[in-house]
Short mmCIF file of C-alpha atoms in Angstrom, two decimals:
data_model
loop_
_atom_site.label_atom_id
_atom_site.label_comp_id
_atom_site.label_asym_id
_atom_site.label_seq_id
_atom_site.Cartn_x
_atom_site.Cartn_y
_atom_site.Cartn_z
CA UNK A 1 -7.77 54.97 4.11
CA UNK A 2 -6.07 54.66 0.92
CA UNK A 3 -2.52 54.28 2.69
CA UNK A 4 -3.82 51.57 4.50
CA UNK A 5 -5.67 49.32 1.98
CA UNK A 6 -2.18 49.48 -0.24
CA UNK A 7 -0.81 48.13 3.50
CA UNK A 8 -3.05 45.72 3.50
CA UNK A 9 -2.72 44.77 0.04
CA UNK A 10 1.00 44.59 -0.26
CA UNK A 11 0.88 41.93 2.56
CA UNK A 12 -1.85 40.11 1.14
CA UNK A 13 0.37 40.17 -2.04
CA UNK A 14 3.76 39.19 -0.06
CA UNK A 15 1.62 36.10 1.81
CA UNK A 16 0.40 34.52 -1.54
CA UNK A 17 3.85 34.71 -2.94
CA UNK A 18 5.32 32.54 0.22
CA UNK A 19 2.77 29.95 -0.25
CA UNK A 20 3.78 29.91 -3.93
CA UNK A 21 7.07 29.69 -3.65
CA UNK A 22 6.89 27.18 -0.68
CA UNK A 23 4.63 25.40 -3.22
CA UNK A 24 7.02 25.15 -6.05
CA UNK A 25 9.81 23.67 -3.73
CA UNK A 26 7.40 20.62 -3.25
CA UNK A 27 5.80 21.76 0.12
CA UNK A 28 2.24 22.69 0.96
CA UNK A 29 0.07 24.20 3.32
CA UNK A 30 -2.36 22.72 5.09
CA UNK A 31 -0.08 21.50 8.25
CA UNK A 32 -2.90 22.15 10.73
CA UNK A 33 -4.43 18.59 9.39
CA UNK A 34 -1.06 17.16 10.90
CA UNK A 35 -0.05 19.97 13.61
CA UNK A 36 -2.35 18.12 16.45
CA UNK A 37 -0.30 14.65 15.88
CA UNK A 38 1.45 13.79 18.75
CA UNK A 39 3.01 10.72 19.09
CA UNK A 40 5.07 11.00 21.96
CA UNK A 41 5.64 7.83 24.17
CA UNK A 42 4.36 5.66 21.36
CA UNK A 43 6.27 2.74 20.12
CA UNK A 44 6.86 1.32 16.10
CA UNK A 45 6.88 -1.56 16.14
CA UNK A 46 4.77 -1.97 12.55
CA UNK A 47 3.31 0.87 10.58
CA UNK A 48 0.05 -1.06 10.25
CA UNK A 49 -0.13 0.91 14.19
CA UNK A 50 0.25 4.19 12.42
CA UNK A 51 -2.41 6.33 10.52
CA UNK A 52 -2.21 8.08 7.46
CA UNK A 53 -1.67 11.16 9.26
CA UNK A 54 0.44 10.16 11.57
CA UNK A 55 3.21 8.76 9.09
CA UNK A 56 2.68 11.77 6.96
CA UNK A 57 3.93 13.59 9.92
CA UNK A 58 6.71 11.35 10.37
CA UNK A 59 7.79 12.32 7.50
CA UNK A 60 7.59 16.03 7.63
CA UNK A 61 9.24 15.80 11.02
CA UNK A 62 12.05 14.10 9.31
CA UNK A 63 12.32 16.27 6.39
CA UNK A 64 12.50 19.29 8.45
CA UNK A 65 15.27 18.19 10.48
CA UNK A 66 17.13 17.09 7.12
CA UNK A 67 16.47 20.79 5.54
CA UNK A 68 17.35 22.60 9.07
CA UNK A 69 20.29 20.16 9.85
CA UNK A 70 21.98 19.29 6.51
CA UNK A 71 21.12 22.15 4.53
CA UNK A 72 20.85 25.31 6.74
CA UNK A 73 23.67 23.84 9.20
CA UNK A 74 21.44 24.20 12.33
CA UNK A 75 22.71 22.66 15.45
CA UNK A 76 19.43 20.84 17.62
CA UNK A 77 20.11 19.17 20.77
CA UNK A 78 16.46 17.85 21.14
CA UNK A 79 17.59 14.66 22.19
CA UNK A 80 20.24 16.26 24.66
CA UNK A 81 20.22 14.42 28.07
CA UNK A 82 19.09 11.15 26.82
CA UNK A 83 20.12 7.42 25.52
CA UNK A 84 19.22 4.74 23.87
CA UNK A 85 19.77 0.92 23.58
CA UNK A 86 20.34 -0.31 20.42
CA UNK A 87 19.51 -4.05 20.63
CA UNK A 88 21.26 -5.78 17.56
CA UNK A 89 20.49 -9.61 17.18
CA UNK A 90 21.56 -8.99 13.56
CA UNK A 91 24.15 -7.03 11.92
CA UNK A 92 23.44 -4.18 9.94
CA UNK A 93 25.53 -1.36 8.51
CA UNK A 94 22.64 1.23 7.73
CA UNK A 95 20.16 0.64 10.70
CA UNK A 96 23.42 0.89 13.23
CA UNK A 97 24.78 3.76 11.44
CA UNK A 98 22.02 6.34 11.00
CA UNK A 99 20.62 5.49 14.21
CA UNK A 100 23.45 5.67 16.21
CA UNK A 101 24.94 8.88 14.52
CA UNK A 102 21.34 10.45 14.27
CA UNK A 103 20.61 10.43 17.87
CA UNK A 104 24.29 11.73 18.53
CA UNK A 105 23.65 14.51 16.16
CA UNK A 106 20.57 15.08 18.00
CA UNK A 107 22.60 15.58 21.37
CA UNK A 108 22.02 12.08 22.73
CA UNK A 109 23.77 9.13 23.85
CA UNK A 110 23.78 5.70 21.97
CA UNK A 111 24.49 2.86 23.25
CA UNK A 112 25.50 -0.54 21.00
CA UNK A 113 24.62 -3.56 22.28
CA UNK A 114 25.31 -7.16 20.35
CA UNK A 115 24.34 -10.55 21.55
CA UNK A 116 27.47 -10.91 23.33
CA UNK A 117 26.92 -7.83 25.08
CA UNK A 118 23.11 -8.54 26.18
CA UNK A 119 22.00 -11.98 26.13
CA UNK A 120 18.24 -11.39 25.57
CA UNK A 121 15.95 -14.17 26.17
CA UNK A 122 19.06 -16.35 27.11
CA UNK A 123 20.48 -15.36 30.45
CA UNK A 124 18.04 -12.77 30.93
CA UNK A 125 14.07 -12.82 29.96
CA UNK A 126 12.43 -10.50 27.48
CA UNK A 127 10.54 -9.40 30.40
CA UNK A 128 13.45 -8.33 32.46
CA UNK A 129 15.05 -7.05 29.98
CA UNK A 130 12.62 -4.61 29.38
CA UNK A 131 11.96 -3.42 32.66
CA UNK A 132 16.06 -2.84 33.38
CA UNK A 133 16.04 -1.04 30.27
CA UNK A 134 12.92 1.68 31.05
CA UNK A 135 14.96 2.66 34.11
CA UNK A 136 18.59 3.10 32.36
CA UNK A 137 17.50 4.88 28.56
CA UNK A 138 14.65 6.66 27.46
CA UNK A 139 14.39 4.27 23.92
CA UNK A 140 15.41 1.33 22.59
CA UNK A 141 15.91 0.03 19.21
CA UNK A 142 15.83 -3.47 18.63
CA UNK A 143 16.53 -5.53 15.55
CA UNK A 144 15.72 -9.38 16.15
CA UNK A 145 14.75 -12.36 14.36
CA UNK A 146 11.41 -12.53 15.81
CA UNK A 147 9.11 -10.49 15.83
CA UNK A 148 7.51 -11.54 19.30
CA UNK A 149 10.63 -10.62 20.88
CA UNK A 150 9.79 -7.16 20.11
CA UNK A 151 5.97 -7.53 20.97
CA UNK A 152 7.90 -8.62 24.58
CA UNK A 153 9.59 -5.57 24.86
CA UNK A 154 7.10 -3.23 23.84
CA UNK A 155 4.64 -5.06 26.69
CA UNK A 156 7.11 -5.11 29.68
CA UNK A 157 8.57 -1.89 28.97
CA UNK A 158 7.54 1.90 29.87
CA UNK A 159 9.69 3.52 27.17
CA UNK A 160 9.21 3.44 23.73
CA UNK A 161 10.17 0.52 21.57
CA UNK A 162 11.29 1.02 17.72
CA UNK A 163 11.60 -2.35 15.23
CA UNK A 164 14.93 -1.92 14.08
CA UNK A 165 13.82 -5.08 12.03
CA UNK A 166 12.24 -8.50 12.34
CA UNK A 167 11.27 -11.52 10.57
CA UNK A 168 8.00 -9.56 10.28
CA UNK A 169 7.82 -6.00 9.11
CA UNK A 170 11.13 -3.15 8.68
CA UNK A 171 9.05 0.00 9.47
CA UNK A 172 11.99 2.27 9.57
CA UNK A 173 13.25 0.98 5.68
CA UNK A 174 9.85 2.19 4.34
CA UNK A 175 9.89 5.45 6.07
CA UNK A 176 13.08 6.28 4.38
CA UNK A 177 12.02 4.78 0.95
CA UNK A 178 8.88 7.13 0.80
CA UNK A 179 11.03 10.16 1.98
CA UNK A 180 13.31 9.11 -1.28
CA UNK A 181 10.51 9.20 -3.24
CA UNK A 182 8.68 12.39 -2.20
CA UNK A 183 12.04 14.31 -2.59
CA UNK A 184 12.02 12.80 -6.01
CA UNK A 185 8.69 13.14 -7.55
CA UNK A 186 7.68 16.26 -5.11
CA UNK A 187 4.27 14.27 -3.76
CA UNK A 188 3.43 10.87 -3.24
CA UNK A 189 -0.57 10.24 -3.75
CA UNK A 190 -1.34 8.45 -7.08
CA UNK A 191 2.28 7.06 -7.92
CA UNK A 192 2.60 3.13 -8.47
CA UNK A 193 4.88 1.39 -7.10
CA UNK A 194 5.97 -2.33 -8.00
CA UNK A 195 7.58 -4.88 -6.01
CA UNK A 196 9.67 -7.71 -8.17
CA UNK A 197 11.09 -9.97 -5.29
CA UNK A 198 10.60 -12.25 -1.91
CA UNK A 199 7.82 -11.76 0.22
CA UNK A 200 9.50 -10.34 2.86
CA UNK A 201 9.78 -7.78 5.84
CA UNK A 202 10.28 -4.94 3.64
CA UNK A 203 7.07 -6.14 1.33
CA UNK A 204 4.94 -6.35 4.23
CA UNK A 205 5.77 -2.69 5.93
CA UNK A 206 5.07 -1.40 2.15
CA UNK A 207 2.12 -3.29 2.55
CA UNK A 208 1.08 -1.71 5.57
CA UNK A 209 1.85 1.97 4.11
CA UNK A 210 1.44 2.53 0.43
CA UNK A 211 -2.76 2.63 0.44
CA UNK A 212 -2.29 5.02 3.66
CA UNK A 213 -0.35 7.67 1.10
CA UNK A 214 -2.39 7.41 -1.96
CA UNK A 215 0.01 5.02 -3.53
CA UNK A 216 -0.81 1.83 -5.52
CA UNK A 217 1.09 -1.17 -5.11
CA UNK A 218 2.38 -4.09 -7.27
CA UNK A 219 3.12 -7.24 -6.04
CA UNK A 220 5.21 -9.64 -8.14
CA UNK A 221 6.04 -12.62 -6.03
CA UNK A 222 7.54 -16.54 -7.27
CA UNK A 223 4.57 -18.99 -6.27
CA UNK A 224 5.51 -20.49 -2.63
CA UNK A 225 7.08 -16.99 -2.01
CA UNK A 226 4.06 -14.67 -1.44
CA UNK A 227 3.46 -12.32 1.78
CA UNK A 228 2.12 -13.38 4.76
CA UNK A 229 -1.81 -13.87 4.32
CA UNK A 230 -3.02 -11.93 7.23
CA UNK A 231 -0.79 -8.84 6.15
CA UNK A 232 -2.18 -9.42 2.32
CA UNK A 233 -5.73 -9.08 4.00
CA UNK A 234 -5.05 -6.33 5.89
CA UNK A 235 -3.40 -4.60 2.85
CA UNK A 236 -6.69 -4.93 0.60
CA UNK A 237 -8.45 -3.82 3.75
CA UNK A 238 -6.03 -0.61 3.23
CA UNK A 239 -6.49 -0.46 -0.51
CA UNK A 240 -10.41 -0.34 -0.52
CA UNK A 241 -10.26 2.19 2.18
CA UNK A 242 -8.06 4.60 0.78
CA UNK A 243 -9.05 4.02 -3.16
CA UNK A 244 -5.48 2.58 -4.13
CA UNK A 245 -5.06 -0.79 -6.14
CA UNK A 246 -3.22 -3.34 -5.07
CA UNK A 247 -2.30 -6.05 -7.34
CA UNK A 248 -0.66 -9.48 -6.90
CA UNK A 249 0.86 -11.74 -9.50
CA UNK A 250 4.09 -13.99 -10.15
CA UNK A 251 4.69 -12.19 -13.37
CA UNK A 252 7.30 -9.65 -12.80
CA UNK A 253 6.66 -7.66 -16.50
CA UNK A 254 2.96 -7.57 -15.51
CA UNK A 255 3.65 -6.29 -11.76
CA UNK A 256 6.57 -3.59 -13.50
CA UNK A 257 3.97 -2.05 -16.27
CA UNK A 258 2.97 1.18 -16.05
CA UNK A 259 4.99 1.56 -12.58
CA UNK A 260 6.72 4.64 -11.33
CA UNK A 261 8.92 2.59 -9.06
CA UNK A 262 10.57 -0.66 -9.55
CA UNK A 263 11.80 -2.04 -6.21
CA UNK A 264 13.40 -5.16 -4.74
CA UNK A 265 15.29 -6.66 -2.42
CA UNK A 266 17.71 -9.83 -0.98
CA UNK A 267 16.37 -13.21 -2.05
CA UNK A 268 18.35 -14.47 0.40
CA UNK A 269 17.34 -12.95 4.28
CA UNK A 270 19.95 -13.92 7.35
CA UNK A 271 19.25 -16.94 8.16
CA UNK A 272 18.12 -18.35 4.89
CA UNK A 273 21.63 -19.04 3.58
CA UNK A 274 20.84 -22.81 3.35
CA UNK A 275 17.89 -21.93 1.38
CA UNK A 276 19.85 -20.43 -0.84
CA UNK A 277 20.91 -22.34 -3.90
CA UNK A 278 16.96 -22.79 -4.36
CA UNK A 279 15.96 -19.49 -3.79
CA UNK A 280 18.10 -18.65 -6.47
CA UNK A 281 16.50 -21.18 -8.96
CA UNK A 282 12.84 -19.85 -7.87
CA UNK A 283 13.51 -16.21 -8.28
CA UNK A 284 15.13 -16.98 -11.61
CA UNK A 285 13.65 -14.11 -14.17
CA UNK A 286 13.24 -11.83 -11.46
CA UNK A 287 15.73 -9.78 -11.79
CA UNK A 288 15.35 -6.14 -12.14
CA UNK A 289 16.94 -4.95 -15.47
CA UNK A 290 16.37 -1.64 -18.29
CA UNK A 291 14.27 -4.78 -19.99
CA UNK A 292 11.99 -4.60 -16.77
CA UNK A 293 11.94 -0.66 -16.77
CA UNK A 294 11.06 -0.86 -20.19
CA UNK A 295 7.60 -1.49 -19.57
CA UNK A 296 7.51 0.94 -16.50
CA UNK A 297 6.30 4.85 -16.81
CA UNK A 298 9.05 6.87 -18.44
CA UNK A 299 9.86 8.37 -15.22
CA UNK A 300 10.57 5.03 -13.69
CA UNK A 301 12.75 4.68 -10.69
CA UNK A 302 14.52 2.11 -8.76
CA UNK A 303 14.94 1.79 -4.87
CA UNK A 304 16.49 -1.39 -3.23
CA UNK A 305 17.28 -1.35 0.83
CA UNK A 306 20.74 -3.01 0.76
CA UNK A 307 22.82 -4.70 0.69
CA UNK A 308 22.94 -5.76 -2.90
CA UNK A 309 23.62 -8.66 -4.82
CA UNK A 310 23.94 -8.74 -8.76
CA UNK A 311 21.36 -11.61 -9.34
CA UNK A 312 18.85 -9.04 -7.89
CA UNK A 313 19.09 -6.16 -9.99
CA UNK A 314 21.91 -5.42 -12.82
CA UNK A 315 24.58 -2.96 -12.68
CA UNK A 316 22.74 -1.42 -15.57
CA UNK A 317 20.33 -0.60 -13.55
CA UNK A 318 21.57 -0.21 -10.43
CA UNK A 319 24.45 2.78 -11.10
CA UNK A 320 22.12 3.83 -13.48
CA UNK A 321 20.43 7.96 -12.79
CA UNK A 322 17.36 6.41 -12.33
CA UNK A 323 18.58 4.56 -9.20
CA UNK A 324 18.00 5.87 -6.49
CA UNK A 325 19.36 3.69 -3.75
CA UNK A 326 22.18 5.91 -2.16
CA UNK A 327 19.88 8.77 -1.56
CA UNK A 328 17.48 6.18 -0.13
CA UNK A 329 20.11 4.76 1.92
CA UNK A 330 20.92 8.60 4.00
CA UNK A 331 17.49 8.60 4.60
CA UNK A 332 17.53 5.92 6.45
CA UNK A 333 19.52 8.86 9.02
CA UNK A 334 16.95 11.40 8.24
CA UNK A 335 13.55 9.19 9.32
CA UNK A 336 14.93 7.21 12.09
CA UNK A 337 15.57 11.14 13.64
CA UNK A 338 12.38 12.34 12.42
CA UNK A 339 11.02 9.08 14.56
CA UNK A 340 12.92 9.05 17.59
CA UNK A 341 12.11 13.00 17.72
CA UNK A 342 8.82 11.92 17.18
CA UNK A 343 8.36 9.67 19.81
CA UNK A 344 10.12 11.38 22.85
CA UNK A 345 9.61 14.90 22.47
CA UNK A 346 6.88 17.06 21.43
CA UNK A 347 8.71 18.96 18.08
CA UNK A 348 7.08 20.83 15.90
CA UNK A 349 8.47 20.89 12.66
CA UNK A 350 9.50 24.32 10.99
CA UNK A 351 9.08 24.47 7.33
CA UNK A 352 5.80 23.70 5.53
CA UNK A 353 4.13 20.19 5.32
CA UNK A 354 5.31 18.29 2.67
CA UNK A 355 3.11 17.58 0.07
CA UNK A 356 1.42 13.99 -0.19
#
């Protein structure tokens, strides 16, 4: 009897020393909560579509595959046998590159396609498009100017649609920027996080996110350069149901105080570049500098999507340890795996559920 309770004992002993030291590398346990997601065959085209627990597993899926793939030099071929279209209306160094050498790295086949190479909505409907495109690939990836392109694709087509980026929301940017920060700060529930810029894409998909992950946002927009009112409705929606605060202003000092994250982005979109002499005159104060972060939490950190211009945020700032925009930028890789894994198979991750 005796031999057996030590048994017994010494593996009780060996168990609570796992979860510890799984702990202390910034995981938990507690993955059954998410082990019963499944999103396979959905599309993203917004994360305002996506619960809390469903981009919580996003990015656990996408953290595993960074651990097993990166670190432990695992080879995974889950995306072996299939293809996808990438649909570029604009150009784009970091969507084209970590999605088209994530899915290759994931066994698949991408496939690049420019508006010279597809002429969608021109010589060929939205509709059409679509439909030839479910029976050649098993996913596309668009990034257009309008959103409503992409609501056309997603509605004619019987494989999964990803926003690569619109005029309207940049899912896959936020995905990344809250992997960034859970690597950093080891959890994600109860930082701030403050916006200093245009009212953009990028705003509105943090927008959509933040409250769903027990983070509060900041807002700091120039008057006549606030978010879209329907997605600042929904957001407050979000922030009374989850207990975060949400805050806007046009006072950039007010939206960086107390913040853990100062973040920002082009003033000038594609598309805007007439706009841009008085863009440039509206956003002027706005810039991100150690005089911004000097109100901030002393922990403060800065994430920007790229590309970068100095008017934005100062070199100060920007090379600075506290930046951490290069990290942010390879996870752009990481999440757009952990999604397209996501959505076409049915992976279970391997390592322990990160902790929110």
């Amino acid at each position: 009897m005796s031999t057996k309770l030590f048994s017994i004992n010494n593996t009780v002993f060996k168990c609570l020393k796992t979860l510890q030291d799984r702990s202390a590398r910034g995981f938990s346990i507690g993955a059954a909560s998410l082990g019963s997601v499944n999103l396979k065959g959905r599309s993203c085209l917004t994360l305002k579509d996506f619960s809390s627990e469903e981009i919580k597993r996003l990015l656990w899926v996408s953290g595993d595959l960074k651990l097993r793939i990166k670190q432990e030099k695992q080879y995974l071929p889950l995306l072996q046998g299939k293809s996808i279209a990438m649909i570029f209306e604009k150009r784009s160094t970091r969507t084209r590159m970590s999605t088209e050498t994530g899915f290759a790295l994931l066994g698949g086949h991408p496939c690049f396609l420019t508006s010279q190479d597809i002429h969608l909505g021109v010589n060929e409907s939205g509709t059409d498009t679509a439909r030839v495109l479910s029976g050649l690939c098993d996913i596309v990836l668009a990034r257009v100017y309008s959103h409503s392109t992409l609501e056309e694709l997603d509605k004619e087509a019987s494989i999964p649609i990803i926003n690569g980026l619109s005029d309207l929301y940049h899912p896959i940017q936020i995905l990344a920027d809250f992997l960034t920060l859970q690597e950093h700060y080891g959890s994600l529930s109860g930082l701030t996080v403050s916006w200093i810029g245009d009212g953009n894409n990028v705003l509105h998909s943090f927008m959509m996110t933040a409250a769903k992950l027990g983070v509060h946002l900041k807002i700091a927009t120039p008057k006549g350069y606030e978010p879209e009112k329907s997605v600042i409705q929904e957001a407050q929606r979000l922030s009374k149901e989850h207990g975060t605060q949400l805050v806007l202003t046009s006072d950039p000092m007010e939206a960086a105080h107390g913040s853990n994250v100062l973040v920002t982005d082009t003033w000038v979109s594609m598309g805007q570049e007439e706009e841009k002499k008085k863009r440039l005159k509206d956003f002027k104060g706005y810039q991100i500098t150690l005089q911004t972060g000097s109100v901030a939490k002393p922990d403060w950190t800065f994430l920007h999507c790229l590309p970068r211009k100095m008017e934005e945020v100062d070199d100060q700032v920007f090379y600075s340890p506290r930046s951490l925009v290069f990290p942010e930028a390879e996870n752009r890789k990481w999440t757009i795996m952990g999604l397209m894994v996501s959505l076409l198979t049915d992976y279970t991750p391997q390592i322990p559920m990160l902790k929110f």
